Coordinates of C-alpha atoms and ligand atoms in Angstrom, one line a residue:
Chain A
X117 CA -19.1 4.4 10.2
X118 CA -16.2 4.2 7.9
X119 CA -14.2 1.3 8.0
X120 CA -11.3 -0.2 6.0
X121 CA -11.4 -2.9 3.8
X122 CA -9.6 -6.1 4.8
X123 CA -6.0 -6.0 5.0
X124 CA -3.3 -7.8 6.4
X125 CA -0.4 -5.9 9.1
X126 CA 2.9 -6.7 9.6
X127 CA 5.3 -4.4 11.8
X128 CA 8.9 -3.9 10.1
X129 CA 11.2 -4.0 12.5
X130 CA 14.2 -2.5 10.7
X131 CA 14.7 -0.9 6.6
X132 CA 15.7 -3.9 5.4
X133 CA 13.3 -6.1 7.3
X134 CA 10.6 -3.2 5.4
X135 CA 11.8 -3.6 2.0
X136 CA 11.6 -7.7 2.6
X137 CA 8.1 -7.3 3.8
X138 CA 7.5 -5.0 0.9
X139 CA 9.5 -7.4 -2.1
X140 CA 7.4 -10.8 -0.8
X141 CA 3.7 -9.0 -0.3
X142 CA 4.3 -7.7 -3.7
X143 CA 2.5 -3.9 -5.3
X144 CA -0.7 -4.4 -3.4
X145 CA 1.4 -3.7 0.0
X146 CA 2.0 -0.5 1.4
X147 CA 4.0 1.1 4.4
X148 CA 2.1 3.0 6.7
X149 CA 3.7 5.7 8.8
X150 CA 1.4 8.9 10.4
X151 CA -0.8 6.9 8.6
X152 CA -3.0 10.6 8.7
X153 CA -3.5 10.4 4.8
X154 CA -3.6 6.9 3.8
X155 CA -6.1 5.6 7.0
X156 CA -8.3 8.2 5.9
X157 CA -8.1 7.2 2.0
X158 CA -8.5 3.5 3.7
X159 CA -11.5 4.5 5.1
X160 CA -13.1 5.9 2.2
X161 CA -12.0 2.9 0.0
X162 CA -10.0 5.0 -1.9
X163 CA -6.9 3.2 -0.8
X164 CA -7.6 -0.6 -0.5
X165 CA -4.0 -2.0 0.0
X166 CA -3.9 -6.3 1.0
X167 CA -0.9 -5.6 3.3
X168 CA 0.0 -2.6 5.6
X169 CA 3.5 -2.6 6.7
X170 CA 4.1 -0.5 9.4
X171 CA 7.1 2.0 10.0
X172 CA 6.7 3.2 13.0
X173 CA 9.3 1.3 15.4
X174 CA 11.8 2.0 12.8
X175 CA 14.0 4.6 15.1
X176 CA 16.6 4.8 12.1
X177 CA 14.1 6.7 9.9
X178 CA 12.9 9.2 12.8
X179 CA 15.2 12.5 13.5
X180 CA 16.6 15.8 12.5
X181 CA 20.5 16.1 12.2
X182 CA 23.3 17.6 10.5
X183 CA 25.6 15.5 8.6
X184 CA 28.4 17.5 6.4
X185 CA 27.0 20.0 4.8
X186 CA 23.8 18.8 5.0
X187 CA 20.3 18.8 6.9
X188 CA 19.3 15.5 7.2
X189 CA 15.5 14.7 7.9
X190 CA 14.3 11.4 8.7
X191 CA 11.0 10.4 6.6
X192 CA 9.3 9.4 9.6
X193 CA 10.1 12.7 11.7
X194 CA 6.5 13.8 12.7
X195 CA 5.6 17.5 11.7
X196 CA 5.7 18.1 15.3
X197 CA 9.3 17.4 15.4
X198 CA 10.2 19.2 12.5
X199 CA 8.3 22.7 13.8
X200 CA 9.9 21.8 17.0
X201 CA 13.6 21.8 15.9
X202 CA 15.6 24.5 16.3
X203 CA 18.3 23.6 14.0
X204 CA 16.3 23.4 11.3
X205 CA 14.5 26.4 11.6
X206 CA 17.7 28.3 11.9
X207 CA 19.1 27.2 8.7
X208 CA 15.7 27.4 6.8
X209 CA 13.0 29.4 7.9
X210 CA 11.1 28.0 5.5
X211 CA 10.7 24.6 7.6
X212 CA 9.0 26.1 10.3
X213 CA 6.7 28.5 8.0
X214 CA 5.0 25.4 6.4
X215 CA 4.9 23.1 9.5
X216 CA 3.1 25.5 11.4
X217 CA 0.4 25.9 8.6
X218 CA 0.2 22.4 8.4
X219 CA -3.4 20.7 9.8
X220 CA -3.8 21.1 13.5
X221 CA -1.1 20.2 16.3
X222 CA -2.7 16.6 17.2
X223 CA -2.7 15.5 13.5
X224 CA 1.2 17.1 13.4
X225 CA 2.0 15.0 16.4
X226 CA 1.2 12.1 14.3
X227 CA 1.8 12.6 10.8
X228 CA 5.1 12.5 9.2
X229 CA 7.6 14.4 6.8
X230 CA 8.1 11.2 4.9
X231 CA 4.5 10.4 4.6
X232 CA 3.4 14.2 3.5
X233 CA 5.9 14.0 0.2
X234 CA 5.5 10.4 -0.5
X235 CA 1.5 11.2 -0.5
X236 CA 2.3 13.8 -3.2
X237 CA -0.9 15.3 -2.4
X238 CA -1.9 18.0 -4.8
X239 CA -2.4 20.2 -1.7
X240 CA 0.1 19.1 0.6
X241 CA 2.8 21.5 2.1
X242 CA 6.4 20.0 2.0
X243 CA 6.9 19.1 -1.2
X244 CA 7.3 23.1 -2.9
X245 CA 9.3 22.8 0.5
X246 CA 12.0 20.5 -0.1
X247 CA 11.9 21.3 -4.1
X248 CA 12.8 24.7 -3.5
X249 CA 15.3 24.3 -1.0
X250 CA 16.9 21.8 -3.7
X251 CA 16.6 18.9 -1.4
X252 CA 17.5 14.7 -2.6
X253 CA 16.0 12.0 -1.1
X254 CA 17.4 9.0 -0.3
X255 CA 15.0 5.8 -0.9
X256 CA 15.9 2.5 -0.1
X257 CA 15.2 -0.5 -2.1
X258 CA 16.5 -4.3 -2.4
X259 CA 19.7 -3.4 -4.2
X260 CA 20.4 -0.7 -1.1
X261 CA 19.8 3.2 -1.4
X262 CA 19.7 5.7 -4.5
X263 CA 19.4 9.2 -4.5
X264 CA 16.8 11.1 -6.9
X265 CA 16.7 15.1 -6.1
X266 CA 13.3 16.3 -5.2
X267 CA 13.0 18.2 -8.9
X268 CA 12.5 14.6 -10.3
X269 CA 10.9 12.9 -6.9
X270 CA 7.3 13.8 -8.1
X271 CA 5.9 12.7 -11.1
X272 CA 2.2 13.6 -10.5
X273 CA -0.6 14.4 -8.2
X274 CA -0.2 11.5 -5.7
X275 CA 2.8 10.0 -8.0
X276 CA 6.4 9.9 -6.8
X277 CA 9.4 8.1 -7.8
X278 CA 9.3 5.8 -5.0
X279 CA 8.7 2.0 -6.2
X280 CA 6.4 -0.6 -5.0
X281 CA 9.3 -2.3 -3.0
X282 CA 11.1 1.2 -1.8
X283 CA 10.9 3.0 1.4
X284 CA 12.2 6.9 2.1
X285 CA 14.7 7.2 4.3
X286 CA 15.4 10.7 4.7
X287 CA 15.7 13.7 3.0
X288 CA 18.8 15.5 2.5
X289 CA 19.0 19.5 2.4
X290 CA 22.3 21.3 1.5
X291 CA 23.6 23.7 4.0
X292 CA 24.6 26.5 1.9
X293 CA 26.0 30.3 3.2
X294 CA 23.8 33.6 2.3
X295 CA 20.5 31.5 2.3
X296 CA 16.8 32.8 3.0
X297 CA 13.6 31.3 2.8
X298 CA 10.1 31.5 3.4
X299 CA 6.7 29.8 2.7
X300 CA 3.3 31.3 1.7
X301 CA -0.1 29.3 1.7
X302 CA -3.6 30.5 1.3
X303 CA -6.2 29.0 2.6
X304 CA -9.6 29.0 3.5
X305 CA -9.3 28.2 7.2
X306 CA -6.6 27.7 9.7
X307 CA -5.2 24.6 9.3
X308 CA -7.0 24.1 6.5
X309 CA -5.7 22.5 2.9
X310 CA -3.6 24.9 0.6
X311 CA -5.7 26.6 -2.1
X312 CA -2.3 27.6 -3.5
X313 CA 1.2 27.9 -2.0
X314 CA 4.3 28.8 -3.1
X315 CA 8.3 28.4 -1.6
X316 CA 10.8 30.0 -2.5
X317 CA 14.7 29.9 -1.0
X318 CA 17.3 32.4 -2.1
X319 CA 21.2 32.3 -1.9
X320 CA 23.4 35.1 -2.0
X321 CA 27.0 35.6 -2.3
X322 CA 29.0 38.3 -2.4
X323 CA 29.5 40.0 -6.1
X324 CA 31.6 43.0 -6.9
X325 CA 32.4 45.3 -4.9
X326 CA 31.0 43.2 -2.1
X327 CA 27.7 43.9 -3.2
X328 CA 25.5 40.6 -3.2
X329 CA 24.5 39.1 -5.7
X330 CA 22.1 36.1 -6.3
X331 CA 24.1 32.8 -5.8
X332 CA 20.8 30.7 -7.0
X333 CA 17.2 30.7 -6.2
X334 CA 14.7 27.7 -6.0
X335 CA 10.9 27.7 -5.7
X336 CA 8.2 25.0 -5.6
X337 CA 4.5 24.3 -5.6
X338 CA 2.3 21.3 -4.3
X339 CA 2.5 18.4 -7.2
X340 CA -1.1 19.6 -8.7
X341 CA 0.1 18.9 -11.9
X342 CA 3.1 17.7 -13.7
X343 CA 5.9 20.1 -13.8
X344 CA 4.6 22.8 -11.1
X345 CA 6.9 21.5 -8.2
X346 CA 9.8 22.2 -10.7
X347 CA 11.3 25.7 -10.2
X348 CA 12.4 27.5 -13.4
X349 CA 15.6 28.1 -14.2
X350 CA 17.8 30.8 -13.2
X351 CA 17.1 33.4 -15.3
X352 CA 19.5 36.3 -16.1
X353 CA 17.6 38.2 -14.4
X354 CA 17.9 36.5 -11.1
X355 CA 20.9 34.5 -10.8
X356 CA 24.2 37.1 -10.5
X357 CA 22.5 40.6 -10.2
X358 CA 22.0 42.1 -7.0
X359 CA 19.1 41.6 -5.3
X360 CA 16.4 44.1 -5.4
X361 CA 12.5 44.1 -4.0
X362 CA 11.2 44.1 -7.8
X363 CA 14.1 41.0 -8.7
X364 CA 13.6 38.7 -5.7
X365 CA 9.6 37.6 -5.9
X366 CA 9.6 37.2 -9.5
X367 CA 11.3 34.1 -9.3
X368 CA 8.3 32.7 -6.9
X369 CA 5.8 34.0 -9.7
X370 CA 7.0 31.1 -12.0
X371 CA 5.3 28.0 -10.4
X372 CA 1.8 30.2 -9.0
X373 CA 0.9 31.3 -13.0
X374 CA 0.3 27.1 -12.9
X375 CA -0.7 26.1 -10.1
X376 CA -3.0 29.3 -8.5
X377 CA -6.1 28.7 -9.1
X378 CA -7.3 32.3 -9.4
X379 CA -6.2 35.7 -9.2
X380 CA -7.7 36.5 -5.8
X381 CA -5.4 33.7 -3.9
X382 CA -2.4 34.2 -6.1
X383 CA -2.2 37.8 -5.3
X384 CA -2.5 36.9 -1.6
X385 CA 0.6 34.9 -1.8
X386 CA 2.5 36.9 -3.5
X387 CA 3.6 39.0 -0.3
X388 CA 7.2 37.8 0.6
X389 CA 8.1 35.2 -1.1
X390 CA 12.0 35.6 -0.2
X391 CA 13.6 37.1 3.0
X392 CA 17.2 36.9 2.5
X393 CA 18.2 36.7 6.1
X394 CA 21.5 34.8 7.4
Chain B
X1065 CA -2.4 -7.3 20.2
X1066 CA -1.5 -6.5 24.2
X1067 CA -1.9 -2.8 24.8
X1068 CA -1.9 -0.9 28.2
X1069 CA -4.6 1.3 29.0
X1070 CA -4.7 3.8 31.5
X1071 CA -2.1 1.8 33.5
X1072 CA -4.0 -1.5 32.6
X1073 CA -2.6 -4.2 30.3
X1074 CA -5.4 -5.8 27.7
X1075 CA -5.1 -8.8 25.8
X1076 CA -7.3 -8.6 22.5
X1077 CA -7.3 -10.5 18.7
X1078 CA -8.6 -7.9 16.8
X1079 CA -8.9 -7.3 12.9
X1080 CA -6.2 -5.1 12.2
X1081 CA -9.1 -3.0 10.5
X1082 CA -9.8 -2.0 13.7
X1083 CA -9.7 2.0 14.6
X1084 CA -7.9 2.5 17.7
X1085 CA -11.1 4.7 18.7
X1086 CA -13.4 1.4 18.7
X1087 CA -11.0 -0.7 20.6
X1088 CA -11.3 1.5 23.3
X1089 CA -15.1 2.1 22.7
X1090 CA -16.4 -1.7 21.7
X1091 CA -13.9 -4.1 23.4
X1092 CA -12.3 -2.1 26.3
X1093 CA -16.2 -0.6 27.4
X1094 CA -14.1 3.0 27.4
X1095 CA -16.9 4.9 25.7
X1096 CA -15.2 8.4 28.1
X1097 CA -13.4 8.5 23.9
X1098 CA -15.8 10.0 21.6
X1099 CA -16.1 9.0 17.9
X1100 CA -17.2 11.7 16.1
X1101 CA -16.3 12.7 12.8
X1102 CA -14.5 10.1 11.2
X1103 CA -12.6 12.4 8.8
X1104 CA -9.7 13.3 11.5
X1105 CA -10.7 16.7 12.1
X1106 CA -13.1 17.2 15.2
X1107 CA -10.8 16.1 17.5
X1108 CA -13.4 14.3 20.5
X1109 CA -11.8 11.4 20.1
X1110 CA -8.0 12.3 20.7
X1111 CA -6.3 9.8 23.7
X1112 CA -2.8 9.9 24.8
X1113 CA -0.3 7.6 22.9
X1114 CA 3.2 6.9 24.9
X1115 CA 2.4 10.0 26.1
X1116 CA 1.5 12.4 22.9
X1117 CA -1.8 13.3 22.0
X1118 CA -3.3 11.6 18.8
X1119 CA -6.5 11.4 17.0
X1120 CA -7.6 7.6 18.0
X1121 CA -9.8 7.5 14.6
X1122 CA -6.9 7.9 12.3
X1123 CA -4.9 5.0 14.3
X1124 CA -5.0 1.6 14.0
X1125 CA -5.7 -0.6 17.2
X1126 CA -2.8 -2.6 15.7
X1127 CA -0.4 0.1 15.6
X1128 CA -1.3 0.6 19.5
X1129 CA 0.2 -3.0 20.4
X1130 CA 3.0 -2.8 22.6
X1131 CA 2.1 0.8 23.7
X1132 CA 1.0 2.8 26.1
X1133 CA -2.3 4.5 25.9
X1134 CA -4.2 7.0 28.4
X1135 CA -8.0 8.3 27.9
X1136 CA -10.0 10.5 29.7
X1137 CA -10.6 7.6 32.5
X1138 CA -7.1 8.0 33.1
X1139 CA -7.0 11.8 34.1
X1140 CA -9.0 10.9 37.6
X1141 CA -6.7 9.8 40.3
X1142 CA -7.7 7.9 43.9
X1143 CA -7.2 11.8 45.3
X1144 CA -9.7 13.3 42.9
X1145 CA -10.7 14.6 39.6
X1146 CA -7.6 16.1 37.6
X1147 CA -7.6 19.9 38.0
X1148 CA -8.4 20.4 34.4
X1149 CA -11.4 18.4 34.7
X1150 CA -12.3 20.5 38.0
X1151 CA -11.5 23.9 35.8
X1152 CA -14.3 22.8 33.1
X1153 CA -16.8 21.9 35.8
X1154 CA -15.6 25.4 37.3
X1155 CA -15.4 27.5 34.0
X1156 CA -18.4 25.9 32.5
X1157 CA -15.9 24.4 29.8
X1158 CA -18.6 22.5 28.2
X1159 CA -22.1 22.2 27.7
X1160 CA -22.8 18.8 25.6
X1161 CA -19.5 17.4 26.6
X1162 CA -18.8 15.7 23.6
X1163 CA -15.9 17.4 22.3
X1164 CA -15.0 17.5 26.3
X1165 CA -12.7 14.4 26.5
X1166 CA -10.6 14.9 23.3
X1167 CA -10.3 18.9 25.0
X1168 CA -9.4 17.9 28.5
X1169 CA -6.7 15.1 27.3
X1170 CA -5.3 17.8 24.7
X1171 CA -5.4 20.6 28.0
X1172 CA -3.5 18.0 30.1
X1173 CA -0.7 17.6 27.9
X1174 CA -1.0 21.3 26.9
X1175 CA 0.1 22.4 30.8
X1176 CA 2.1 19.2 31.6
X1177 CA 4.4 21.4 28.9
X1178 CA 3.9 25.1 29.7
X1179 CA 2.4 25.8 33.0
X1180 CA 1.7 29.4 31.9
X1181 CA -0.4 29.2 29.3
X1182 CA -1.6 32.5 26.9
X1183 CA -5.0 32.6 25.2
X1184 CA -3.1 32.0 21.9
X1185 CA -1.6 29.1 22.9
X1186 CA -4.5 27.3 24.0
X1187 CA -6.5 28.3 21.3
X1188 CA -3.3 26.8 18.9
X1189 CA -3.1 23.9 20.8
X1190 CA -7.2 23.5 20.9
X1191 CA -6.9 23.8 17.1
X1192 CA -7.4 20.6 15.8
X1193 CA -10.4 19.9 18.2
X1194 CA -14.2 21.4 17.4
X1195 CA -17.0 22.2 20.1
X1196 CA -20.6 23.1 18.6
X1197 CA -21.7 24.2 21.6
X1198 CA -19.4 26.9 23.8
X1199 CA -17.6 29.3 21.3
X1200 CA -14.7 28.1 22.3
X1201 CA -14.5 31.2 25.5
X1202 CA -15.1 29.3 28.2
X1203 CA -13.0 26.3 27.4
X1204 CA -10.0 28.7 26.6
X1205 CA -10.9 30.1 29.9
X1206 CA -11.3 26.6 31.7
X1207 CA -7.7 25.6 30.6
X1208 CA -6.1 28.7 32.3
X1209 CA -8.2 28.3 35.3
X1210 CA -6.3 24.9 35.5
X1211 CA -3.0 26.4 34.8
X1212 CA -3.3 29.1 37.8
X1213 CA -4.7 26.8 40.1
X1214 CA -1.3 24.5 39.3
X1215 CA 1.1 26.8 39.7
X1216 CA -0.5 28.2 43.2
X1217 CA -0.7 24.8 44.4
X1218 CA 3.1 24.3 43.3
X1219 CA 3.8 27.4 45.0
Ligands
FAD1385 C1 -7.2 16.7 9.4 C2 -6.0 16.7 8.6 C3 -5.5 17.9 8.0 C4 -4.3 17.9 7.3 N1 -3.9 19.1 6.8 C5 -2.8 19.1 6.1 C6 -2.2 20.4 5.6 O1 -2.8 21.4 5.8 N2 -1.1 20.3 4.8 C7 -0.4 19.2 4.6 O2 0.6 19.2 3.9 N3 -0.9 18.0 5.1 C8 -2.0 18.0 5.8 N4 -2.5 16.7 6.3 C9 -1.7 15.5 6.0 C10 -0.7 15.2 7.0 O3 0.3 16.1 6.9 C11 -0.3 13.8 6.9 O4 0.4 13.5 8.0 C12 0.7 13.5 5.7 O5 0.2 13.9 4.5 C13 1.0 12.1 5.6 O6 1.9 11.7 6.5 P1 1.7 10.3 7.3 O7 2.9 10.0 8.0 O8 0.5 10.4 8.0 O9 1.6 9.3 6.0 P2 0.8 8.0 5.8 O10 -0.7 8.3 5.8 O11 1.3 6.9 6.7 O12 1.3 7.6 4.3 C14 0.9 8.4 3.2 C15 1.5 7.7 1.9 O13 2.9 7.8 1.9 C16 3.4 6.5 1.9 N5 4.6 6.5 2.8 C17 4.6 7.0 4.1 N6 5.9 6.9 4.5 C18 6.6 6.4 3.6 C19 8.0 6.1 3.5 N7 8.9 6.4 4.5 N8 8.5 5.5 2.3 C20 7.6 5.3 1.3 N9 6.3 5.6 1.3 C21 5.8 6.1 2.4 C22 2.3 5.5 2.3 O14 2.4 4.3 1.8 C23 1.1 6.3 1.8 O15 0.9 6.0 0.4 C24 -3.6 16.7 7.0 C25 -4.1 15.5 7.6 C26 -5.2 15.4 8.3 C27 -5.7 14.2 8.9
FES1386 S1 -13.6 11.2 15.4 FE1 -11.4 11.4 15.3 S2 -11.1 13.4 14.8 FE2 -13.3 13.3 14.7
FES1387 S1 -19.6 21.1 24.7 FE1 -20.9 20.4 23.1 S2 -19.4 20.1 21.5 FE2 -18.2 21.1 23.0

């Protein structure tokens, strides 16, 4: 039987009563939220935190909505929710490509967005996601929110930039014209882990002559290792020429040369990385 | 911690180590919840929490305070067993029963949505559940047995 070690829960029963919680307990606290990946670390004693503070009456952090020109997705909006909202899915396929690849439907009725990218784990779905749809998220701290764009939020396997005292609110996607999106994950089973994955979001305008050409282009990769959840930079071969079947997917070959772990599963995913729709 | 149950309302100290699964097991006497895997993937011991199904081995009892919980002992009514649980009998939905509780409380909600079922979406709402014994066929099978015999007693 697997059992935690010893800990202490408190309930937060708004951000800032969080963050409080967070600041007095000190770096042996954590917040819990799904709680799908760190109960399980718990069990295992891989995780022994003194002080669990739990997230999950916090309404404020739960939700899917548009705000400006941007998609705006609660950390602790369950997987469920996410595959389940239309609005999102419209806007970026991509959401809904991941989600439903993601563990089984009970575990996605529990488990959160928030949770998945602050767990940074080196197989987890969401965070190629939100890098290459060029994402920010807001994290909230004692001295009130910052923003750090998802490019910088990981900083290794199971690493993020979110502090001892910080929660994540949300995480912010720009709404931008001429997108398209899409997900690819291999895996051994369904619902199983990623053995690679790649993400990769496309934006088109129109060039001369109406023609399109590419606006911009992101991609991303689980946070294996330092550096693969960054997309490359436009390249000139990419960003203003038209797009064309032998342009578009080599701008998802970038992050797979590091983080595919072999030549089989990387040329699985290769199949369409980017489906300029909208 | 003060958590309803099936309609009832418990009063419990527990350690906040506690697995939701073993406060229904150990203190409530529920043992209809199955414990099996411990690693969140077989699915037996999946319960009802304010009203969505969750794996009760990757909760904490303390994160059920204040909530509403429903297990297999809640699917029988004064009138009778719940049709899904009729279905399996029917169907021959099981064989061990092990995996049966986590199945039948992921069924329920399954048709309490979508009435009409197809094999695809049972099978992708069955997904995070494992049964060692029936291949799955008759338990696909059971749950749209249920789902007929609902919508011609609707009708
Ligand atoms: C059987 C199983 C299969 C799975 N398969 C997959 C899969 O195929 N792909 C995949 O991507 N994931 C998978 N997962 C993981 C699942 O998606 C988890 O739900 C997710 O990784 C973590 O979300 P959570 O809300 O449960 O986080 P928790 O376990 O509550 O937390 C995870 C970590 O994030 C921190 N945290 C959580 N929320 C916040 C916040 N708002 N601010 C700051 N820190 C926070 C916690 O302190 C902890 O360190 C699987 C899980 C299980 C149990
Ligand atoms: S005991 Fe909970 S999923 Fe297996
Ligand atoms: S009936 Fe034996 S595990 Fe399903």
């Amino acid at each position: 039987m697997q059992v935690p070690a010893h800990f202490e829960y408190e309930r937060a029963t708004s951000l800032e009563h969080a963050v409080a919680l967070l600041t007095r307990y000190g770096p042996e606290a954590r917040v819990v939220a799904g709680g799908h990946s760190l109960i399980p670390m718990m069990k295992l004693r891989l995780a022994q935190p003194e002080v669990l503070v739990d997230l999950n009456d916090l309404t404020e952090l739960a939700g899917i909505r548009i705000e400006g020109d941007e998609l705006r997705i609660g950390a602790l909006t369950r997987h469920a929710e996410l595959l389940g909202s239309a609005v999102a899915g419209e806007h970026y396929p991509i959401l809904h490509d991941a989600e439903r690849v993601i563990a089984d439907p009970v575990v996605r009725n529990r488990g959160t967005v928030g949770g998945s990218v602050c767990q940074a784990d080196p197989s987890e779905d969401l965070s190629g996601v939100f890098t290459a749809l060029r994402a920010t998220a807001v994290i909230q701290g004692a001295d009130g929110p910052r923003r750090v764009p998802m490019r910088q939020f990981f900083t290794g396997p199971y690493e993020t930039a979110v502090g001892p005292a910080e929660v994540l609110v949300e995480l912010r996607v720009p709404l931008r014209p001429g997108g398209g999106s899409a997900y690819v994950k291999v895996d051994r089973r369904a619902g199983d882990w990623a053995v690679a994955a790649a993400a990769a979001a496309l934006w088109l305008r129109p060039g001369p002559g109406g023609t399109p050409v590419v606006a911009d282009a992101g991609s991303g990769s689980p946070p294996s290792a330092p550096g693969t959840s960054r997309p490359p930079r436009p390249r000139s071969t990419c960003a203003a020429a038209p797009p064309t079947r032998s342009r578009s997917p080599r701008r998802a070959r970038s992050p797979r040369s590091t983080a595919g772990p072999s030549p089989t599963s990387a040329g699985r995913s290769t199949t369409s990385a980017t489906s300029p729709a909208s | 911690m003060a958590v309803t149950v099936n309609g009832v309302e418990h009063v419990r100290e527990v350690e906040p180590r506690l697995l939701l699964v073993h406060l229904l097991r150990d203190e409530l006497g529920l043992t209809g919840t199955h414990w099996g895997c411990d690693t969140s993937n077989c699915g037996a011991c999946t319960v009802w929490m304010d009203g969505v199904p969750v794996k009760s081995c990757t909760v904490l009892a303390a994160m059920a305070h204040g909530r509403e919980v429903r297990t297999v002992e809640g699917l029988e009514t004064p009138f009778g067993l719940d049709q899904v649980q009729v279905s399996f009998m029917a169907c021959h939905g099981l064989q061990c029963g092990f995996c049966t509780p986590g199945m039948l409380m992921t069924a329920r909600w399954l048709l309490d949505r979508n009435p009409d079922p197809s094999e695809a979406e049972v099978r992708e709402a069955i997904a995070g559940q494992t049964c060692r014994c029936t291949g799955y066929e008759n338990i696909v099978r059971a749950v749209r047995h249920a789902a007929a015999a609902e919508r011609e007693q609707a009708s």
